[in-house]
Amino acid sequence: MASIFGKIFTVSTWGESHGQAVGAVLDGCPAGLPLCEEDIQKLLDRRRPGQGKMTTARDEKDRVKILSGVFEGKTTGTPISFAVFNEDQRSHDYAEIEKWYRPGHADLCYDLKYGFRDYRGGGRSSARETIGRVAAGAVAMKFLKQVAGTEFLAWVDSIGQVDCPAVDTDKLTHEMIEASPVRCPDSDASAKMEAEVLAAKESMDSVGGTVRLLVKNVPATLGEPVFDRLDALLAQAMLSIPACKGFEVGTGFAAARMHGSEHNDEIYCDNGTFHTRTNNAGGIVGGISNGENILCRMAFKPTATISQSQKTASRTGENGELAAKGRHDPCVAVRAPVIVECMAALVLADLYLQQKRNCL
Amino acid sequence: MASIFGKIFTVSTWGESHGQAVGAVLDGCPAGLPLCEEDIQKLLDRRRPGQGKMTTARDEKDRVKILSGVFEGKTTGTPISFAVFNEDQRSHDYAEIEKWYRPGHADLCYDLKYGFRDYRGGGRSSARETIGRVAAGAVAMKFLKQVAGTEFLAWVDSIGQVDCPAVDTDKLTHEMIEASPVRCPDSDASAKMEAEVLAAKESMDSVGGTVRLLVKNVPATLGEPVFDRLDALLAQAMLSIPACKGFEVGTGFAAARMHGSEHNDEIYCDNGTFHTRTNNAGGIVGGISNGENILCRMAFKPTATISQSQKTASRTGENGELAAKGRHDPCVAVRAPVIVECMAALVLADLYLQQKRNCL
Amino acid sequence: MASIFGKIFTVSTWGESHGQAVGAVLDGCPAGLPLCEEDIQKLLDRRRPGQGKMTTARDEKDRVKILSGVFEGKTTGTPISFAVFNEDQRSHDYAEIEKWYRPGHADLCYDLKYGFRDYRGGGRSSARETIGRVAAGAVAMKFLKQVAGTEFLAWVDSIGQVDCPAVDTDKLTHEMIEASPVRCPDSDASAKMEAEVLAAKESMDSVGGTVRLLVKNVPATLGEPVFDRLDALLAQAMLSIPACKGFEVGTGFAAARMHGSEHNDEIYCDNGTFHTRTNNAGGIVGGISNGENILCRMAFKPTATISQSQKTASRTGENGELAAKGRHDPCVAVRAPVIVECMAALVLADLYLQQKRNCL
Amino acid sequence: MASIFGKIFTVSTWGESHGQAVGAVLDGCPAGLPLCEEDIQKLLDRRRPGQGKMTTARDEKDRVKILSGVFEGKTTGTPISFAVFNEDQRSHDYAEIEKWYRPGHADLCYDLKYGFRDYRGGGRSSARETIGRVAAGAVAMKFLKQVAGTEFLAWVDSIGQVDCPAVDTDKLTHEMIEASPVRCPDSDASAKMEAEVLAAKESMDSVGGTVRLLVKNVPATLGEPVFDRLDALLAQAMLSIPACKGFEVGTGFAAARMHGSEHNDEIYCDNGTFHTRTNNAGGIVGGISNGENILCRMAFKPTATISQSQKTASRTGENGELAAKGRHDPCVAVRAPVIVECMAALVLADLYLQQKRNCL
């Protein structure tokens, strides 16, 4: 059913890994926002593969085209259509995957669901689908930057057994994150993570990781009571990213070990504005942003497709083994931060526009 | 914005803690399902307060009425309207809360969002709002039981520092869960958890906990690629429950420490049906159910409202202290399992009906 | 599928003619709007039956209760739940209708669609379903009155062969409309229409009619390009009223006989505001309101249920005859104006709130 | 807000008259439907301009590309992306329109709504936007043809003062319609209509017309009670087509002159299937298809843009005159039939898929 996300600021993505193109339609962006292809391209460049040993060897330039919705450098209020044409496809790599189901991969489920599947590179379950999300998320980010100064920073917090130490959220920058080949702003941890990824790659294996997200300058009041709580929509947004298996906000699972007297963030008023002294809530209370930084953490499982031989079954029900060829990321968490930022921006932009009409 | 959940099997809840009534409208339930008030009442009875030392002293019978959509004992295919009239309200308990914001509670955010709030008992952010979800979820559960034999079992997996040991999912029953005052099927752990809750209560405090969910006999093919993945919608559903701060599916956060060769579940075919030998995925791959048990875990923070004195600010910006009166659950996790089951049933019923039309 | 109308200001109705109650949930109304039951009751009183010879003899007081979403006389921004309990039901009148399909009525289609039906009084296809729309529409109207001074006036423009002469839209009032037993503001036409209705009634027949709608003080800019054009949504809204078979806006069908040079409304600017000299467009151009009065016209077929004997078939496929008992309106158009106004208000309130976020 | 139509079988269109391209994303089409570009192209060829004296001189090949969602000649169940690149644009023709608002055109409303507009060729309000609808509608039509043998036939029923006589719906074919330059299957009427269009063109004017739609082999049971009635959604669909100002189903406005005993269609049962002897209802009763032919009629106003000089105002509030240059259809009704068919197919495909889940 509908590959649509959001209620007012809505994005609809389309495209398969090995089809002609991938893209998205963004509808509901207010008129008058300055926008050009370069605004989107710089985020896509952070997402794209072929950037070193840490990612898949597939080399895609991922040049985005804006096909509608922008006139004389500004959004017109009408749907913005993005397309990225696929280039370095090599479909022949995937012949064996037509027959054998990759363990941990969506192959089997797609066949059960639809009766057949586009077996080239995962089709719609490919990470290439996220291009459309990044394109739309880039606009969401630009919009929120303009109306509220909101900033999104996501980084790799752990890979395998290696953890990033606590980060100073006041000083963290995109430059610090992007300087690391694994997108971990702590240089010691980054070096160890790199080794972890390479070790996995060399043993024809993959490895999992976690990503943290920080959102600064969040307007209070975003999030709707009950089902469309801000944290509930962030959870959906994050779990909708391929390989994401867990989400927590603020102290998250650790909160389940705490007492109320420890966990509750003390409220104070300073010059007419309300703040909290601590931020165990991660900036969201009762499903609504309170104006503090949003903090959350996501778990990414290791890439399903590995080159090691694994036992599995075929479409026709034969039991056997598969050693997957093709080009794959050894650690999907490394490419996840920009997608995490963009999905969060889509959630916040939509709730921002919803909030505009909550009061007379 | 719209307090509506689901695309085909949709539930819309309404009502405040201290208004006249709470309820829900369920739309999109197929015609012909046998349904009576008792089907819903038995789940509401698991949710309702006033059941012992483990929950709030507020005593509500929570008798549900079905006002439409059922004729001669069967659903007609038209909207089913549920109402539960509030009885034991005692609004006078909440006078002080009109003035002081409870730390960790939605009070401040509602005031910022709407300009004013129904301060009696949390209004819409009250746990009483979940009555409508349980009513609709009961129908979802009955529907899935009939069409697929699906069963939902949720239990308390930890409270504070006390953990429930691994449960034998083949043998687990609702009776085992409900026999425990804290809804933990392991009797040793249950006794320790009870002590943990009472200790918190005695020190005028509250305590957090985690809940596990097991869904058995899940049809494969449920879940839509991209945004409406089964696990993404479960994450939204769970985080939409008051006090839920984290969600993980299958091995969840532990997956981020693993290698692909460990995490991938081996696929095999037995008599024409595909299975996996392990279930690290928690029954969901690529966002789609694979027919194995669904397993997930949720973190609930400690109840925000506590009787201890806490520093906070008032509506008018005065900084001071509040010791909340009123009647509160010392551990919300204890009452969460039936809500968790119902939210999961709503997600699965909706995706089941969506799937019906995915193939020619 | 979902009995929900609107995207932001959404109404969801529930209830059957002979169930316990009928009602609606209105979600998305901004916080802070003054609202009490009397605001709704006065519109319901215009809709309700049993008001004279022109309508069905069923006597329902239709007392509305607001069960949620209002606190201290103002909307809270959360869902507003309305219920009207059914009183004068007499289900025994409908026994024969269980067996024989009424020609022109939804009986057969419901049986084909759902496999069975609530045969008492038409169930969900009953005009009583519109109570929920009027309740929600009353709020929409109050909201638009407050934010823009918008006013809605609908009246009967023809019954059978009798037409109402052109009305002076500047002078028309609700009092003029409601003074007529057939809701036609022209007293001569009203008298002739009354005779037409009574003649139909006496011959155990029914008669059709048309209704005109005038909306004054409409803010320009309402309506979304393409599918959610203001006129397209008005058309859906009107055709969704039982017995409505046609819709036209502005000159409507007559426009198909005209030339562009005749039909185009000349634009002029007066003191910085744009107006048109004529209003052939009916206040809507390109699907967007231009600030002029909205004018449209709807056709209502004669009531399907008549007491004359008609040939028809039974559920079991027997061909025979039915002379319907029960109490029925001889002319549904007479009770339609308030429903027309309310549906229009729901459309405009929703588009008003959508428009709030179209520009930066 | 969202340019999306449908709930399950959803289409989202994008693109402006003079942007790079126009297109659509179709989501929710079941997997396994045979589909190729030629299936769409043949309908687009019926829509495209530059086909003779009856239409605008703008010459567009309108070659459609399918960019996703089809694999090995069949739909995969994932979003289908269509694009048509614009070729013959001549934006310089539109310079004057930047300044002066065309009477009867959306120019003014867009400026009021968004603060500025893409003034080249009407931007999003251009008839070129309908390309995306035709592309998606072509798939809807193919789907319904395969599952139910459904056929859609629309033709021009009047232009100006010339009417087409009653058509034999059993014998009508697309060939008969397309053989006429004005798409009127009656050759005498066609010749007179041609003269009417040419006369308008020669006097630098435009002329209105009506279109009839016939749908054959409609499955009974399509349409949802209350808001999503089949006739209500058809009304929305039709009024959403540029220049459409009226809609009626079955006898439509004429029903308002009739008595129930005349209008009600007698039901009979023949070999276990229910039929009606007449079809005043136009195949839809209570908002649900009854299996008879669907019949409806739409009014199209004369093209707003004409070359005659008209009084109007400028963006800056100056009152003056405009004689619009550019290339325009003298009668939009002539190109409407294929759009009408496609919009109807989108409505029916969506309701068909909704109906799939209404019973257990």
Short mmCIF file of N, CA and C in Angstrom, two decimals, chain B residues 214-277:
data_model
loop_
_atom_site.label_atom_id
_atom_site.label_comp_id
_atom_site.label_asym_id
_atom_site.label_seq_id
_atom_site.Cartn_x
_atom_site.Cartn_y
_atom_site.Cartn_z
N LEU B 214 4.80 -11.33 22.45
CA LEU B 214 4.92 -12.51 21.58
C LEU B 214 3.63 -12.62 20.78
N VAL B 215 3.76 -12.74 19.46
CA VAL B 215 2.57 -12.98 18.63
C VAL B 215 2.79 -14.30 17.90
N LYS B 216 1.85 -15.21 18.06
CA LYS B 216 1.95 -16.53 17.46
C LYS B 216 0.94 -16.68 16.32
N ASN B 217 1.28 -17.57 15.39
CA ASN B 217 0.41 -17.81 14.23
C ASN B 217 0.18 -16.52 13.44
N VAL B 218 1.26 -15.89 13.12
CA VAL B 218 1.20 -14.68 12.30
C VAL B 218 1.25 -15.10 10.83
N PRO B 219 0.29 -14.70 10.04
CA PRO B 219 0.42 -15.02 8.61
C PRO B 219 1.65 -14.33 8.02
N ALA B 220 2.40 -15.03 7.19
CA ALA B 220 3.47 -14.36 6.45
C ALA B 220 2.82 -13.32 5.53
N THR B 221 3.62 -12.39 5.04
CA THR B 221 3.24 -11.36 4.05
C THR B 221 2.67 -10.07 4.63
N LEU B 222 2.56 -9.94 5.95
CA LEU B 222 2.00 -8.69 6.49
C LEU B 222 3.08 -7.62 6.62
N GLY B 223 2.76 -6.43 6.23
CA GLY B 223 3.72 -5.32 6.24
C GLY B 223 3.93 -4.83 4.83
N GLU B 224 4.05 -3.51 4.69
CA GLU B 224 4.22 -2.93 3.36
C GLU B 224 5.64 -2.39 3.27
N PRO B 225 6.27 -2.53 2.12
CA PRO B 225 7.64 -2.02 1.98
C PRO B 225 7.71 -0.54 2.33
N VAL B 226 8.87 -0.11 2.69
CA VAL B 226 9.20 1.29 2.92
C VAL B 226 8.57 1.83 4.21
N PHE B 227 7.62 2.73 4.18
CA PHE B 227 7.22 3.43 5.40
C PHE B 227 6.30 2.61 6.31
N ASP B 228 5.48 1.77 5.71
CA ASP B 228 4.52 1.02 6.51
C ASP B 228 5.01 -0.40 6.77
N ARG B 229 6.30 -0.52 7.00
CA ARG B 229 6.84 -1.81 7.41
C ARG B 229 6.14 -2.25 8.69
N LEU B 230 5.98 -3.54 8.84
CA LEU B 230 5.34 -4.07 10.04
C LEU B 230 6.07 -3.62 11.30
N ASP B 231 7.41 -3.69 11.28
CA ASP B 231 8.13 -3.30 12.50
C ASP B 231 8.07 -1.79 12.73
N ALA B 232 8.02 -1.01 11.66
CA ALA B 232 7.91 0.44 11.81
C ALA B 232 6.56 0.82 12.41
N LEU B 233 5.51 0.16 11.96
CA LEU B 233 4.18 0.46 12.51
C LEU B 233 4.03 -0.06 13.94
N LEU B 234 4.65 -1.21 14.23
CA LEU B 234 4.64 -1.66 15.62
C LEU B 234 5.38 -0.66 16.50
N ALA B 235 6.49 -0.13 16.01
CA ALA B 235 7.25 0.85 16.78
C ALA B 235 6.40 2.08 17.06
N GLN B 236 5.72 2.58 16.03
CA GLN B 236 4.84 3.73 16.23
C GLN B 236 3.75 3.38 17.24
N ALA B 237 3.14 2.23 17.06
CA ALA B 237 2.04 1.80 17.94
C ALA B 237 2.51 1.74 19.39
N MET B 238 3.68 1.20 19.61
CA MET B 238 4.15 1.02 20.99
C MET B 238 4.58 2.36 21.59
N LEU B 239 5.32 3.15 20.83
CA LEU B 239 5.75 4.45 21.36
C LEU B 239 4.56 5.38 21.57
N SER B 240 3.43 5.06 20.96
CA SER B 240 2.24 5.90 21.17
C SER B 240 1.55 5.59 22.50
N ILE B 241 1.99 4.52 23.17
CA ILE B 241 1.42 4.21 24.49
C ILE B 241 2.10 5.13 25.51
N PRO B 242 1.30 5.77 26.36
CA PRO B 242 1.92 6.68 27.32
C PRO B 242 3.07 6.01 28.09
N ALA B 243 4.18 6.74 28.24
CA ALA B 243 5.35 6.32 29.02
C ALA B 243 6.29 5.36 28.30
N CYS B 244 5.95 4.94 27.08
CA CYS B 244 6.86 4.05 26.36
C CYS B 244 8.00 4.87 25.76
N LYS B 245 9.22 4.46 26.00
CA LYS B 245 10.39 5.24 25.55
C LYS B 245 11.34 4.45 24.67
N GLY B 246 11.06 3.14 24.43
CA GLY B 246 11.95 2.38 23.57
C GLY B 246 11.25 1.16 23.01
N PHE B 247 11.73 0.72 21.84
CA PHE B 247 11.16 -0.42 21.14
C PHE B 247 12.28 -1.17 20.46
N GLU B 248 12.23 -2.49 20.53
CA GLU B 248 13.16 -3.27 19.71
C GLU B 248 12.46 -4.55 19.26
N VAL B 249 12.87 -5.03 18.09
CA VAL B 249 12.25 -6.23 17.53
C VAL B 249 13.34 -7.29 17.37
N GLY B 250 12.97 -8.53 17.67
CA GLY B 250 13.95 -9.62 17.59
C GLY B 250 15.11 -9.34 18.54
N THR B 251 16.32 -9.53 18.08
CA THR B 251 17.46 -9.27 18.96
C THR B 251 17.65 -7.78 19.21
N GLY B 252 17.05 -6.93 18.42
CA GLY B 252 17.02 -5.48 18.68
C GLY B 252 18.39 -4.87 18.86
N PHE B 253 18.57 -4.16 19.97
CA PHE B 253 19.83 -3.46 20.17
C PHE B 253 21.02 -4.42 20.21
N ALA B 254 20.78 -5.65 20.66
CA ALA B 254 21.88 -6.63 20.68
C ALA B 254 22.38 -6.93 19.27
N ALA B 255 21.49 -6.78 18.27
CA ALA B 255 21.90 -7.03 16.88
C ALA B 255 23.03 -6.12 16.45
N ALA B 256 23.10 -4.94 17.05
CA ALA B 256 24.12 -3.97 16.68
C ALA B 256 25.52 -4.42 17.13
N ARG B 257 25.57 -5.43 17.97
CA ARG B 257 26.86 -5.98 18.41
C ARG B 257 27.25 -7.23 17.61
N MET B 258 26.37 -7.69 16.75
CA MET B 258 26.56 -8.99 16.10
C MET B 258 27.12 -8.87 14.68
N HIS B 259 27.60 -10.03 14.17
CA HIS B 259 28.00 -10.14 12.77
C HIS B 259 26.85 -10.73 11.96
N GLY B 260 26.87 -10.48 10.68
CA GLY B 260 25.81 -11.01 9.82
C GLY B 260 25.73 -12.52 9.89
N SER B 261 26.86 -13.17 9.96
CA SER B 261 26.86 -14.64 9.97
C SER B 261 26.19 -15.20 11.23
N GLU B 262 26.22 -14.42 12.31
CA GLU B 262 25.53 -14.82 13.54
C GLU B 262 24.05 -14.48 13.49
N HIS B 263 23.78 -13.27 12.96
CA HIS B 263 22.42 -12.72 13.08
C HIS B 263 21.45 -13.30 12.06
N ASN B 264 21.94 -13.54 10.84
CA ASN B 264 21.04 -14.03 9.80
C ASN B 264 20.39 -15.35 10.23
N ASP B 265 19.10 -15.45 10.04
CA ASP B 265 18.39 -16.68 10.37
C ASP B 265 18.38 -17.60 9.15
N GLU B 266 18.93 -18.78 9.33
CA GLU B 266 18.97 -19.76 8.23
C GLU B 266 17.55 -20.12 7.78
N ILE B 267 17.35 -20.09 6.47
CA ILE B 267 16.04 -20.44 5.90
C ILE B 267 16.04 -21.91 5.48
N TYR B 268 14.95 -22.62 5.73
CA TYR B 268 14.83 -23.97 5.16
C TYR B 268 13.38 -24.18 4.75
N CYS B 269 13.23 -25.16 3.87
CA CYS B 269 11.88 -25.43 3.37
C CYS B 269 11.48 -26.82 3.84
N ASP B 270 10.30 -26.88 4.42
CA ASP B 270 9.82 -28.17 4.93
C ASP B 270 8.41 -28.37 4.41
N ASN B 271 8.27 -29.38 3.56
CA ASN B 271 6.93 -29.65 3.01
C ASN B 271 6.31 -28.43 2.33
N GLY B 272 7.13 -27.71 1.59
CA GLY B 272 6.59 -26.60 0.82
C GLY B 272 6.43 -25.31 1.61
N THR B 273 6.73 -25.34 2.91
CA THR B 273 6.63 -24.11 3.70
C THR B 273 8.02 -23.68 4.15
N PHE B 274 8.26 -22.39 4.09
CA PHE B 274 9.57 -21.88 4.46
C PHE B 274 9.59 -21.50 5.94
N HIS B 275 10.67 -21.84 6.61
CA HIS B 275 10.86 -21.50 8.02
C HIS B 275 12.28 -21.00 8.22
N THR B 276 12.53 -20.44 9.41
CA THR B 276 13.92 -20.13 9.77
C THR B 276 14.27 -20.95 11.01
N ARG B 277 15.56 -21.34 11.11
CA ARG B 277 15.99 -22.19 12.23
C ARG B 277 16.07 -21.38 13.53
#
